[in-house]
DNA sequence: CTTTGATTATTATAGTACGAACAATTGAAT
DNA sequence: ATTCAATTGTTCGTACTATAATAATCAAAG
Protein backbone atom coordinates (compact mmCIF):
# COMPACT_ATOMS: atom_id res chain seq x y z
CA UNK A 1 0.00 0.00 0.00
CA UNK A 2 1.82 3.04 -1.20
CA UNK A 3 -0.97 5.49 -0.40
CA UNK A 4 -1.78 4.97 3.25
CA UNK A 5 -3.69 8.09 4.33
CA UNK A 6 -4.64 9.43 0.96
CA UNK A 7 -8.41 9.52 1.22
CA UNK A 8 -10.40 12.22 2.93
CA UNK A 9 -14.12 12.00 2.31
CA UNK A 10 -15.32 15.59 2.44
CA UNK A 11 -18.92 14.44 2.14
CA UNK A 12 -18.71 12.65 5.46
CA UNK A 13 -17.17 15.40 7.56
CA UNK A 14 -19.39 17.06 10.15
CA UNK A 15 -18.26 20.53 9.22
CA UNK A 16 -19.20 20.14 5.58
CA UNK A 17 -22.49 18.44 6.39
CA UNK A 18 -23.41 21.11 8.91
CA UNK A 19 -22.83 23.71 6.23
CA UNK A 20 -25.13 21.87 3.83
CA UNK A 21 -27.81 21.37 6.48
CA UNK A 22 -27.65 25.06 7.26
CA UNK A 23 -28.03 25.91 3.59
CA UNK A 24 -31.09 23.71 3.38
CA UNK A 25 -32.66 25.26 6.44
CA UNK A 26 -31.88 28.79 5.33
CA UNK A 27 -33.55 28.31 1.96
CA UNK A 28 -36.64 26.75 3.54
CA UNK A 29 -36.75 29.59 6.06
CA UNK A 30 -36.59 32.17 3.33
CA UNK A 31 -39.46 30.45 1.57
CA UNK A 32 -41.81 30.64 4.54
CA UNK A 33 -40.72 33.74 6.43
CA UNK A 34 -42.67 36.98 6.81
CA UNK A 35 -41.39 40.45 5.98
CA UNK A 36 -38.04 39.08 4.90
CA UNK A 37 -37.12 38.20 8.47
CA UNK A 38 -33.93 36.12 8.53
CA UNK A 39 -33.25 33.17 10.87
CA UNK A 40 -30.86 35.32 12.87
CA UNK A 41 -33.28 38.21 13.17
CA UNK A 42 -36.02 35.81 14.19
CA UNK A 43 -33.83 34.26 16.88
CA UNK A 44 -33.06 37.69 18.29
CA UNK A 45 -36.73 38.66 18.17
CA UNK A 46 -37.76 35.53 20.08
CA UNK A 47 -35.12 36.21 22.70
CA UNK A 48 -36.29 39.78 23.22
CA UNK A 49 -39.85 38.48 23.57
CA UNK A 50 -38.71 35.97 26.20
CA UNK A 51 -36.37 38.28 28.09
CA UNK A 52 -38.30 41.49 27.91
CA UNK A 53 -36.33 44.71 27.91
CA UNK A 54 -32.59 43.96 28.13
CA UNK A 55 -29.21 45.34 27.13
CA UNK A 56 -27.83 44.77 23.64
CA UNK A 57 -24.81 42.77 24.79
CA UNK A 58 -26.88 40.54 27.04
CA UNK A 59 -29.28 39.91 24.19
CA UNK A 60 -26.37 38.97 21.99
CA UNK A 61 -24.99 36.52 24.53
CA UNK A 62 -28.36 34.81 25.00
CA UNK A 63 -28.95 34.63 21.26
CA UNK A 64 -25.43 33.34 20.62
CA UNK A 65 -24.33 36.36 18.66
CA UNK A 66 -21.13 38.33 18.72
CA UNK A 67 -21.24 41.94 19.97
CA UNK A 68 -20.59 43.13 16.44
CA UNK A 69 -23.19 40.80 14.99
CA UNK A 70 -25.98 41.64 17.43
CA UNK A 71 -25.45 45.33 16.76
CA UNK A 72 -26.20 44.85 13.07
CA UNK A 73 -29.14 42.59 13.80
CA UNK A 74 -30.68 45.05 16.26
CA UNK A 75 -30.13 47.89 13.79
CA UNK A 76 -32.05 45.99 11.13
CA UNK A 77 -34.83 45.01 13.53
CA UNK A 78 -35.13 48.63 14.52
CA UNK A 79 -35.20 49.75 10.92
CA UNK A 80 -37.99 47.25 10.25
CA UNK A 81 -39.91 48.65 13.19
CA UNK A 82 -39.87 45.50 15.34
CA UNK A 83 -37.37 46.58 17.99
CA UNK A 84 -37.12 49.72 20.08
CA UNK A 85 -33.88 51.08 21.45
CA UNK A 86 -33.48 53.40 24.45
CA UNK A 87 -30.64 54.41 26.76
CA UNK A 88 -30.50 52.72 30.16
CA UNK A 89 -31.16 55.46 32.74
CA UNK A 90 -29.23 53.53 35.39
CA UNK A 91 -26.15 52.74 33.30
CA UNK A 92 -24.98 55.14 30.63
CA UNK A 93 -23.03 52.43 28.82
CA UNK A 94 -26.08 50.32 28.16
CA UNK A 95 -28.68 50.41 25.43
CA UNK A 96 -31.97 48.74 26.28
CA UNK A 97 -33.70 46.75 23.58
CA UNK A 98 -37.38 45.87 23.60
CA UNK A 99 -40.16 44.87 21.21
CA UNK A 100 -42.41 47.40 19.55
CA UNK A 101 -46.12 46.53 19.29
CA UNK A 102 -45.41 45.52 15.68
CA UNK A 103 -42.59 43.34 17.01
CA UNK A 104 -44.99 41.62 19.39
CA UNK A 105 -47.41 40.93 16.59
CA UNK A 106 -44.62 39.66 14.38
CA UNK A 107 -43.37 37.27 17.04
CA UNK A 108 -46.85 35.86 17.49
CA UNK A 109 -47.28 35.34 13.76
CA UNK A 110 -43.80 33.94 13.27
CA UNK A 111 -44.07 31.29 15.97
CA UNK A 112 -46.47 29.29 13.82
CA UNK A 113 -44.35 29.85 10.74
CA UNK A 114 -41.26 28.82 12.68
CA UNK A 115 -42.85 25.52 13.53
CA UNK A 116 -43.70 24.97 9.86
CA UNK A 117 -40.13 25.75 8.89
CA UNK A 118 -38.78 23.27 11.43
CA UNK A 119 -41.17 20.60 10.20
CA UNK A 120 -40.27 21.20 6.57
CA UNK A 121 -36.56 21.08 7.36
CA UNK A 122 -36.90 17.80 9.21
CA UNK A 123 -39.31 16.27 6.72
CA UNK A 124 -36.85 13.78 5.17
CA UNK A 125 -36.35 12.21 8.60
CA UNK A 126 -38.42 9.74 10.58
CA UNK A 127 -39.87 10.92 13.88
CA UNK A 128 -37.17 9.03 15.76
CA UNK A 129 -34.43 10.56 13.64
CA UNK A 130 -35.86 14.02 14.19
CA UNK A 131 -35.78 13.61 17.97
CA UNK A 132 -32.32 12.13 17.72
CA UNK A 133 -30.95 14.97 15.65
CA UNK A 134 -32.24 17.61 18.05
CA UNK A 135 -30.87 15.71 21.01
CA UNK A 136 -27.44 15.23 19.47
CA UNK A 137 -27.22 18.81 18.22
CA UNK A 138 -28.02 20.08 21.69
CA UNK A 139 -25.22 17.95 22.99
CA UNK A 140 -22.57 19.54 20.77
CA UNK A 141 -23.85 23.10 20.90
CA UNK B 1 -56.58 28.78 28.51
CA UNK B 2 -56.11 32.23 27.13
CA UNK B 3 -52.63 31.60 25.71
CA UNK B 4 -52.92 28.49 23.63
CA UNK B 5 -49.86 28.48 21.35
CA UNK B 6 -47.71 30.85 23.29
CA UNK B 7 -44.53 28.84 23.70
CA UNK B 8 -41.83 28.49 21.09
CA UNK B 9 -38.64 26.94 22.38
CA UNK B 10 -35.91 28.52 20.31
CA UNK B 11 -33.32 26.24 21.90
CA UNK B 12 -35.00 23.19 20.41
CA UNK B 13 -35.36 24.38 16.82
CA UNK B 14 -33.13 22.75 14.22
CA UNK B 15 -32.25 26.02 12.62
CA UNK B 16 -30.96 27.55 15.79
CA UNK B 17 -29.13 24.40 16.84
CA UNK B 18 -27.52 24.07 13.43
CA UNK B 19 -26.25 27.61 13.77
CA UNK B 20 -24.75 26.82 17.17
CA UNK B 21 -23.19 23.59 15.94
CA UNK B 22 -21.68 25.47 13.04
CA UNK B 23 -20.26 28.08 15.39
CA UNK B 24 -18.67 25.36 17.48
CA UNK B 25 -17.15 23.66 14.49
CA UNK B 26 -15.88 26.90 13.03
CA UNK B 27 -14.07 27.86 16.21
CA UNK B 28 -12.49 24.42 16.53
CA UNK B 29 -11.48 24.59 12.88
CA UNK B 30 -9.85 27.95 13.35
CA UNK B 31 -7.92 26.56 16.30
CA UNK B 32 -6.34 23.71 14.32
CA UNK B 33 -6.13 25.01 10.79
CA UNK B 34 -2.96 25.83 8.88
CA UNK B 35 -2.21 29.15 7.16
CA UNK B 36 -5.55 30.58 8.23
CA UNK B 37 -7.41 28.29 5.84
CA UNK B 38 -11.17 28.51 6.48
CA UNK B 39 -13.60 25.56 6.38
CA UNK B 40 -14.97 26.86 3.09
CA UNK B 41 -11.54 27.29 1.54
CA UNK B 42 -10.56 23.83 2.71
CA UNK B 43 -13.67 22.27 1.20
CA UNK B 44 -12.93 23.94 -2.13
CA UNK B 45 -9.30 22.84 -1.97
CA UNK B 46 -10.28 19.23 -1.33
CA UNK B 47 -12.69 19.32 -4.25
CA UNK B 48 -10.06 20.67 -6.61
CA UNK B 49 -7.71 17.93 -5.45
CA UNK B 50 -10.37 15.29 -6.16
CA UNK B 51 -11.59 16.73 -9.45
CA UNK B 52 -8.35 17.92 -10.91
CA UNK B 53 -8.51 20.90 -13.23
CA UNK B 54 -12.09 22.11 -13.60
CA UNK B 55 -14.14 25.21 -14.29
CA UNK B 56 -14.96 27.64 -11.49
CA UNK B 57 -18.72 27.13 -11.71
CA UNK B 58 -18.41 23.36 -11.72
CA UNK B 59 -16.16 23.55 -8.69
CA UNK B 60 -18.72 25.72 -6.97
CA UNK B 61 -21.53 23.29 -7.68
CA UNK B 62 -19.58 20.30 -6.38
CA UNK B 63 -18.46 22.19 -3.28
CA UNK B 64 -21.99 23.46 -2.65
CA UNK B 65 -21.12 27.10 -3.15
CA UNK B 66 -22.93 29.83 -4.96
CA UNK B 67 -21.33 31.29 -8.10
CA UNK B 68 -20.63 34.50 -6.21
CA UNK B 69 -19.26 32.63 -3.22
CA UNK B 70 -16.94 30.34 -5.14
CA UNK B 71 -15.48 33.32 -6.96
CA UNK B 72 -14.38 34.92 -3.71
CA UNK B 73 -13.09 31.64 -2.33
CA UNK B 74 -11.04 30.95 -5.46
CA UNK B 75 -9.68 34.50 -5.41
CA UNK B 76 -8.45 34.01 -1.85
CA UNK B 77 -7.00 30.58 -2.59
CA UNK B 78 -5.16 32.10 -5.52
CA UNK B 79 -3.88 34.97 -3.41
CA UNK B 80 -2.60 32.45 -0.87
CA UNK B 81 -0.82 30.60 -3.65
CA UNK B 82 -2.78 27.35 -3.39
CA UNK B 83 -4.87 27.61 -6.54
CA UNK B 84 -3.96 28.42 -10.11
CA UNK B 85 -6.34 30.03 -12.57
CA UNK B 86 -6.13 29.86 -16.35
CA UNK B 87 -8.50 30.47 -19.25
CA UNK B 88 -10.04 27.42 -20.87
CA UNK B 89 -8.64 27.28 -24.43
CA UNK B 90 -11.69 25.37 -25.65
CA UNK B 91 -14.33 27.60 -24.07
CA UNK B 92 -13.71 31.31 -23.67
CA UNK B 93 -16.39 31.60 -20.97
CA UNK B 94 -14.66 29.22 -18.64
CA UNK B 95 -11.87 29.70 -16.13
CA UNK B 96 -10.00 26.56 -15.20
CA UNK B 97 -8.97 26.09 -11.59
CA UNK B 98 -6.24 23.75 -10.42
CA UNK B 99 -3.90 23.22 -7.48
CA UNK B 100 -0.45 24.71 -7.35
CA UNK B 101 2.35 22.52 -5.94
CA UNK B 102 1.92 24.44 -2.67
CA UNK B 103 -1.78 23.66 -2.87
CA UNK B 104 -1.01 19.95 -3.23
CA UNK B 105 1.23 20.05 -0.20
CA UNK B 106 -1.37 21.96 1.78
CA UNK B 107 -4.09 19.44 0.95
CA UNK B 108 -1.87 16.60 2.08
CA UNK B 109 -1.06 18.33 5.36
CA UNK B 110 -4.63 19.45 5.97
CA UNK B 111 -6.18 16.02 5.56
CA UNK B 112 -4.73 14.93 8.88
CA UNK B 113 -5.71 18.18 10.52
CA UNK B 114 -9.19 17.86 9.07
CA UNK B 115 -9.59 14.51 10.75
CA UNK B 116 -8.49 15.99 14.06
CA UNK B 117 -10.98 18.81 13.66
CA UNK B 118 -13.78 16.37 12.98
CA UNK B 119 -12.83 14.30 16.02
CA UNK B 120 -12.64 17.34 18.27
CA UNK B 121 -16.01 18.57 17.06
CA UNK B 122 -17.66 15.21 17.70
CA UNK B 123 -15.89 14.63 21.00
CA UNK B 124 -18.91 15.26 23.28
CA UNK B 125 -20.75 12.42 21.50
CA UNK B 126 -20.56 8.67 21.88
CA UNK B 127 -19.35 6.66 18.91
CA UNK B 128 -22.91 5.64 18.13
CA UNK B 129 -24.12 9.23 18.31
CA UNK B 130 -21.31 10.34 16.02
CA UNK B 131 -22.27 7.80 13.36
CA UNK B 132 -25.90 8.71 13.81
CA UNK B 133 -25.30 12.43 13.42
CA UNK B 134 -23.37 11.96 10.20
CA UNK B 135 -26.01 9.61 8.83
CA UNK B 136 -28.88 11.94 9.69
CA UNK B 137 -27.10 15.04 8.40
CA UNK B 138 -26.44 13.30 5.10
CA UNK B 139 -30.13 12.55 4.89
CA UNK B 140 -31.19 16.20 5.13
CA UNK B 141 -28.37 17.73 3.09
C1' DC C 1 -26.14 31.15 -40.82
C1' DT C 2 -28.72 33.21 -37.65
C1' DT C 3 -31.66 33.25 -33.84
C1' DT C 4 -32.51 31.40 -29.46
C1' DG C 5 -31.60 29.58 -25.10
C1' DA C 6 -28.30 28.01 -21.84
C1' DT C 7 -23.92 28.48 -19.50
C1' DT C 8 -20.16 31.01 -17.48
C1' DA C 9 -18.16 34.47 -15.00
C1' DT C 10 -18.45 39.09 -12.84
C1' DT C 11 -20.49 42.73 -10.14
C1' DA C 12 -23.57 44.96 -6.75
C1' DT C 13 -26.26 44.70 -2.66
C1' DA C 14 -27.49 42.84 1.76
C1' DG C 15 -26.89 39.96 5.73
C1' DT C 16 -24.23 36.97 8.98
C1' DA C 17 -20.01 36.24 11.62
C1' DC C 18 -15.87 37.16 14.26
C1' DG C 19 -11.41 39.28 15.99
C1' DA C 20 -9.36 43.41 17.30
C1' DA C 21 -9.08 47.96 18.67
C1' DC C 22 -11.30 51.86 20.92
C1' DA C 23 -13.76 55.24 24.15
C1' DA C 24 -16.98 55.76 27.73
C1' DT C 25 -18.64 54.18 31.86
C1' DT C 26 -18.99 51.45 35.94
C1' DG C 27 -17.77 49.20 40.29
C1' DA C 28 -14.56 47.80 43.45
C1' DA C 29 -10.25 47.99 45.87
C1' DT C 30 -6.81 50.71 47.75
C1' DA D 1 -10.88 59.94 46.10
C1' DT D 2 -8.28 57.82 42.89
C1' DT D 3 -6.74 54.06 40.47
C1' DC D 4 -7.75 49.79 38.10
C1' DA D 5 -10.09 46.22 35.95
C1' DA D 6 -14.22 44.89 33.73
C1' DT D 7 -18.23 45.89 30.89
C1' DT D 8 -20.64 48.05 27.15
C1' DG D 9 -21.21 49.56 22.79
C1' DT D 10 -19.01 51.06 18.32
C1' DT D 11 -16.13 50.64 14.32
C1' DC D 12 -12.95 48.38 11.08
C1' DG D 13 -11.29 44.63 8.44
C1' DT D 14 -11.99 40.13 6.57
C1' DA D 15 -14.68 36.31 5.14
C1' DC D 16 -18.80 33.65 3.89
C1' DT D 17 -23.56 33.47 1.76
C1' DA D 18 -27.17 34.27 -1.49
C1' DT D 19 -29.96 36.96 -5.12
C1' DA D 20 -30.22 39.59 -8.96
C1' DA D 21 -28.46 41.83 -12.94
C1' DT D 22 -25.15 41.95 -16.66
C1' DA D 23 -22.02 40.63 -20.52
C1' DA D 24 -19.65 37.25 -23.14
C1' DT D 25 -19.71 32.95 -25.14
C1' DC D 26 -21.43 28.63 -26.73
C1' DA D 27 -24.50 25.05 -28.72
C1' DA D 28 -28.32 23.72 -31.01
C1' DA D 29 -32.37 24.40 -33.83
C1' DG D 30 -34.47 26.58 -37.45
Coordinates of C-alpha atoms (C1' of nucleotides) in Angstrom, one line a residue:
Chain A
X1 CA 0.0 0.0 0.0
X2 CA 1.8 3.0 -1.2
X3 CA -1.0 5.5 -0.4
X4 CA -1.8 5.0 3.2
X5 CA -3.7 8.1 4.3
X6 CA -4.6 9.4 1.0
X7 CA -8.4 9.5 1.2
X8 CA -10.4 12.2 2.9
X9 CA -14.1 12.0 2.3
X10 CA -15.3 15.6 2.4
X11 CA -18.9 14.4 2.1
X12 CA -18.7 12.6 5.5
X13 CA -17.2 15.4 7.6
X14 CA -19.4 17.1 10.2
X15 CA -18.3 20.5 9.2
X16 CA -19.2 20.1 5.6
X17 CA -22.5 18.4 6.4
X18 CA -23.4 21.1 8.9
X19 CA -22.8 23.7 6.2
X20 CA -25.1 21.9 3.8
X21 CA -27.8 21.4 6.5
X22 CA -27.6 25.1 7.3
X23 CA -28.0 25.9 3.6
X24 CA -31.1 23.7 3.4
X25 CA -32.7 25.3 6.4
X26 CA -31.9 28.8 5.3
X27 CA -33.5 28.3 2.0
X28 CA -36.6 26.8 3.5
X29 CA -36.7 29.6 6.1
X30 CA -36.6 32.2 3.3
X31 CA -39.5 30.4 1.6
X32 CA -41.8 30.6 4.5
X33 CA -40.7 33.7 6.4
X34 CA -42.7 37.0 6.8
X35 CA -41.4 40.5 6.0
X36 CA -38.0 39.1 4.9
X37 CA -37.1 38.2 8.5
X38 CA -33.9 36.1 8.5
X39 CA -33.3 33.2 10.9
X40 CA -30.9 35.3 12.9
X41 CA -33.3 38.2 13.2
X42 CA -36.0 35.8 14.2
X43 CA -33.8 34.3 16.9
X44 CA -33.1 37.7 18.3
X45 CA -36.7 38.7 18.2
X46 CA -37.8 35.5 20.1
X47 CA -35.1 36.2 22.7
X48 CA -36.3 39.8 23.2
X49 CA -39.8 38.5 23.6
X50 CA -38.7 36.0 26.2
X51 CA -36.4 38.3 28.1
X52 CA -38.3 41.5 27.9
X53 CA -36.3 44.7 27.9
X54 CA -32.6 44.0 28.1
X55 CA -29.2 45.3 27.1
X56 CA -27.8 44.8 23.6
X57 CA -24.8 42.8 24.8
X58 CA -26.9 40.5 27.0
X59 CA -29.3 39.9 24.2
X60 CA -26.4 39.0 22.0
X61 CA -25.0 36.5 24.5
X62 CA -28.4 34.8 25.0
X63 CA -29.0 34.6 21.3
X64 CA -25.4 33.3 20.6
X65 CA -24.3 36.4 18.7
X66 CA -21.1 38.3 18.7
X67 CA -21.2 41.9 20.0
X68 CA -20.6 43.1 16.4
X69 CA -23.2 40.8 15.0
X70 CA -26.0 41.6 17.4
X71 CA -25.4 45.3 16.8
X72 CA -26.2 44.9 13.1
X73 CA -29.1 42.6 13.8
X74 CA -30.7 45.1 16.3
X75 CA -30.1 47.9 13.8
X76 CA -32.1 46.0 11.1
X77 CA -34.8 45.0 13.5
X78 CA -35.1 48.6 14.5
X79 CA -35.2 49.7 10.9
X80 CA -38.0 47.2 10.3
X81 CA -39.9 48.6 13.2
X82 CA -39.9 45.5 15.3
X83 CA -37.4 46.6 18.0
X84 CA -37.1 49.7 20.1
X85 CA -33.9 51.1 21.5
X86 CA -33.5 53.4 24.5
X87 CA -30.6 54.4 26.8
X88 CA -30.5 52.7 30.2
X89 CA -31.2 55.5 32.7
X90 CA -29.2 53.5 35.4
X91 CA -26.1 52.7 33.3
X92 CA -25.0 55.1 30.6
X93 CA -23.0 52.4 28.8
X94 CA -26.1 50.3 28.2
X95 CA -28.7 50.4 25.4
X96 CA -32.0 48.7 26.3
X97 CA -33.7 46.7 23.6
X98 CA -37.4 45.9 23.6
X99 CA -40.2 44.9 21.2
X100 CA -42.4 47.4 19.5
X101 CA -46.1 46.5 19.3
X102 CA -45.4 45.5 15.7
X103 CA -42.6 43.3 17.0
X104 CA -45.0 41.6 19.4
X105 CA -47.4 40.9 16.6
X106 CA -44.6 39.7 14.4
X107 CA -43.4 37.3 17.0
X108 CA -46.9 35.9 17.5
X109 CA -47.3 35.3 13.8
X110 CA -43.8 33.9 13.3
X111 CA -44.1 31.3 16.0
X112 CA -46.5 29.3 13.8
X113 CA -44.3 29.9 10.7
X114 CA -41.3 28.8 12.7
X115 CA -42.9 25.5 13.5
X116 CA -43.7 25.0 9.9
X117 CA -40.1 25.7 8.9
X118 CA -38.8 23.3 11.4
X119 CA -41.2 20.6 10.2
X120 CA -40.3 21.2 6.6
X121 CA -36.6 21.1 7.4
X122 CA -36.9 17.8 9.2
X123 CA -39.3 16.3 6.7
X124 CA -36.8 13.8 5.2
X125 CA -36.3 12.2 8.6
X126 CA -38.4 9.7 10.6
X127 CA -39.9 10.9 13.9
X128 CA -37.2 9.0 15.8
X129 CA -34.4 10.6 13.6
X130 CA -35.9 14.0 14.2
X131 CA -35.8 13.6 18.0
X132 CA -32.3 12.1 17.7
X133 CA -30.9 15.0 15.6
X134 CA -32.2 17.6 18.0
X135 CA -30.9 15.7 21.0
X136 CA -27.4 15.2 19.5
X137 CA -27.2 18.8 18.2
X138 CA -28.0 20.1 21.7
X139 CA -25.2 17.9 23.0
X140 CA -22.6 19.5 20.8
X141 CA -23.8 23.1 20.9
Chain B
X1 CA -56.6 28.8 28.5
X2 CA -56.1 32.2 27.1
X3 CA -52.6 31.6 25.7
X4 CA -52.9 28.5 23.6
X5 CA -49.9 28.5 21.4
X6 CA -47.7 30.8 23.3
X7 CA -44.5 28.8 23.7
X8 CA -41.8 28.5 21.1
X9 CA -38.6 26.9 22.4
X10 CA -35.9 28.5 20.3
X11 CA -33.3 26.2 21.9
X12 CA -35.0 23.2 20.4
X13 CA -35.4 24.4 16.8
X14 CA -33.1 22.8 14.2
X15 CA -32.3 26.0 12.6
X16 CA -31.0 27.6 15.8
X17 CA -29.1 24.4 16.8
X18 CA -27.5 24.1 13.4
X19 CA -26.2 27.6 13.8
X20 CA -24.7 26.8 17.2
X21 CA -23.2 23.6 15.9
X22 CA -21.7 25.5 13.0
X23 CA -20.3 28.1 15.4
X24 CA -18.7 25.4 17.5
X25 CA -17.2 23.7 14.5
X26 CA -15.9 26.9 13.0
X27 CA -14.1 27.9 16.2
X28 CA -12.5 24.4 16.5
X29 CA -11.5 24.6 12.9
X30 CA -9.9 27.9 13.4
X31 CA -7.9 26.6 16.3
X32 CA -6.3 23.7 14.3
X33 CA -6.1 25.0 10.8
X34 CA -3.0 25.8 8.9
X35 CA -2.2 29.1 7.2
X36 CA -5.6 30.6 8.2
X37 CA -7.4 28.3 5.8
X38 CA -11.2 28.5 6.5
X39 CA -13.6 25.6 6.4
X40 CA -15.0 26.9 3.1
X41 CA -11.5 27.3 1.5
X42 CA -10.6 23.8 2.7
X43 CA -13.7 22.3 1.2
X44 CA -12.9 23.9 -2.1
X45 CA -9.3 22.8 -2.0
X46 CA -10.3 19.2 -1.3
X47 CA -12.7 19.3 -4.3
X48 CA -10.1 20.7 -6.6
X49 CA -7.7 17.9 -5.4
X50 CA -10.4 15.3 -6.2
X51 CA -11.6 16.7 -9.4
X52 CA -8.3 17.9 -10.9
X53 CA -8.5 20.9 -13.2
X54 CA -12.1 22.1 -13.6
X55 CA -14.1 25.2 -14.3
X56 CA -15.0 27.6 -11.5
X57 CA -18.7 27.1 -11.7
X58 CA -18.4 23.4 -11.7
X59 CA -16.2 23.5 -8.7
X60 CA -18.7 25.7 -7.0
X61 CA -21.5 23.3 -7.7
X62 CA -19.6 20.3 -6.4
X63 CA -18.5 22.2 -3.3
X64 CA -22.0 23.5 -2.6
X65 CA -21.1 27.1 -3.2
X66 CA -22.9 29.8 -5.0
X67 CA -21.3 31.3 -8.1
X68 CA -20.6 34.5 -6.2
X69 CA -19.3 32.6 -3.2
X70 CA -16.9 30.3 -5.1
X71 CA -15.5 33.3 -7.0
X72 CA -14.4 34.9 -3.7
X73 CA -13.1 31.6 -2.3
X74 CA -11.0 30.9 -5.5
X75 CA -9.7 34.5 -5.4
X76 CA -8.4 34.0 -1.8
X77 CA -7.0 30.6 -2.6
X78 CA -5.2 32.1 -5.5
X79 CA -3.9 35.0 -3.4
X80 CA -2.6 32.5 -0.9
X81 CA -0.8 30.6 -3.7
X82 CA -2.8 27.4 -3.4
X83 CA -4.9 27.6 -6.5
X84 CA -4.0 28.4 -10.1
X85 CA -6.3 30.0 -12.6
X86 CA -6.1 29.9 -16.4
X87 CA -8.5 30.5 -19.2
X88 CA -10.0 27.4 -20.9
X89 CA -8.6 27.3 -24.4
X90 CA -11.7 25.4 -25.7
X91 CA -14.3 27.6 -24.1
X92 CA -13.7 31.3 -23.7
X93 CA -16.4 31.6 -21.0
X94 CA -14.7 29.2 -18.6
X95 CA -11.9 29.7 -16.1
X96 CA -10.0 26.6 -15.2
X97 CA -9.0 26.1 -11.6
X98 CA -6.2 23.7 -10.4
X99 CA -3.9 23.2 -7.5
X100 CA -0.4 24.7 -7.3
X101 CA 2.4 22.5 -5.9
X102 CA 1.9 24.4 -2.7
X103 CA -1.8 23.7 -2.9
X104 CA -1.0 20.0 -3.2
X105 CA 1.2 20.0 -0.2
X106 CA -1.4 22.0 1.8
X107 CA -4.1 19.4 0.9
X108 CA -1.9 16.6 2.1
X109 CA -1.1 18.3 5.4
X110 CA -4.6 19.5 6.0
X111 CA -6.2 16.0 5.6
X112 CA -4.7 14.9 8.9
X113 CA -5.7 18.2 10.5
X114 CA -9.2 17.9 9.1
X115 CA -9.6 14.5 10.8
X116 CA -8.5 16.0 14.1
X117 CA -11.0 18.8 13.7
X118 CA -13.8 16.4 13.0
X119 CA -12.8 14.3 16.0
X120 CA -12.6 17.3 18.3
X121 CA -16.0 18.6 17.1
X122 CA -17.7 15.2 17.7
X123 CA -15.9 14.6 21.0
X124 CA -18.9 15.3 23.3
X125 CA -20.7 12.4 21.5
X126 CA -20.6 8.7 21.9
X127 CA -19.4 6.7 18.9
X128 CA -22.9 5.6 18.1
X129 CA -24.1 9.2 18.3
X130 CA -21.3 10.3 16.0
X131 CA -22.3 7.8 13.4
X132 CA -25.9 8.7 13.8
X133 CA -25.3 12.4 13.4
X134 CA -23.4 12.0 10.2
X135 CA -26.0 9.6 8.8
X136 CA -28.9 11.9 9.7
X137 CA -27.1 15.0 8.4
X138 CA -26.4 13.3 5.1
X139 CA -30.1 12.6 4.9
X140 CA -31.2 16.2 5.1
X141 CA -28.4 17.7 3.1
Chain C
dC1 C1' -26.1 31.1 -40.8
dT2 C1' -28.7 33.2 -37.7
dT3 C1' -31.7 33.2 -33.8
dT4 C1' -32.5 31.4 -29.5
dG5 C1' -31.6 29.6 -25.1
dA6 C1' -28.3 28.0 -21.8
dT7 C1' -23.9 28.5 -19.5
dT8 C1' -20.2 31.0 -17.5
dA9 C1' -18.2 34.5 -15.0
dT10 C1' -18.5 39.1 -12.8
dT11 C1' -20.5 42.7 -10.1
dA12 C1' -23.6 45.0 -6.7
dT13 C1' -26.3 44.7 -2.7
dA14 C1' -27.5 42.8 1.8
dG15 C1' -26.9 40.0 5.7
dT16 C1' -24.2 37.0 9.0
dA17 C1' -20.0 36.2 11.6
dC18 C1' -15.9 37.2 14.3
dG19 C1' -11.4 39.3 16.0
dA20 C1' -9.4 43.4 17.3
dA21 C1' -9.1 48.0 18.7
dC22 C1' -11.3 51.9 20.9
dA23 C1' -13.8 55.2 24.2
dA24 C1' -17.0 55.8 27.7
dT25 C1' -18.6 54.2 31.9
dT26 C1' -19.0 51.5 35.9
dG27 C1' -17.8 49.2 40.3
dA28 C1' -14.6 47.8 43.4
dA29 C1' -10.3 48.0 45.9
dT30 C1' -6.8 50.7 47.8
Chain D
dA1 C1' -10.9 59.9 46.1
dT2 C1' -8.3 57.8 42.9
dT3 C1' -6.7 54.1 40.5
dC4 C1' -7.8 49.8 38.1
dA5 C1' -10.1 46.2 35.9
dA6 C1' -14.2 44.9 33.7
dT7 C1' -18.2 45.9 30.9
dT8 C1' -20.6 48.0 27.1
dG9 C1' -21.2 49.6 22.8
dT10 C1' -19.0 51.1 18.3
dT11 C1' -16.1 50.6 14.3
dC12 C1' -12.9 48.4 11.1
dG13 C1' -11.3 44.6 8.4
dT14 C1' -12.0 40.1 6.6
dA15 C1' -14.7 36.3 5.1
dC16 C1' -18.8 33.7 3.9
dT17 C1' -23.6 33.5 1.8
dA18 C1' -27.2 34.3 -1.5
dT19 C1' -30.0 37.0 -5.1
dA20 C1' -30.2 39.6 -9.0
dA21 C1' -28.5 41.8 -12.9
dT22 C1' -25.1 42.0 -16.7
dA23 C1' -22.0 40.6 -20.5
dA24 C1' -19.7 37.3 -23.1
dT25 C1' -19.7 32.9 -25.1
dC26 C1' -21.4 28.6 -26.7
dA27 C1' -24.5 25.1 -28.7
dA28 C1' -28.3 23.7 -31.0
dA29 C1' -32.4 24.4 -33.8
dG30 C1' -34.5 26.6 -37.5

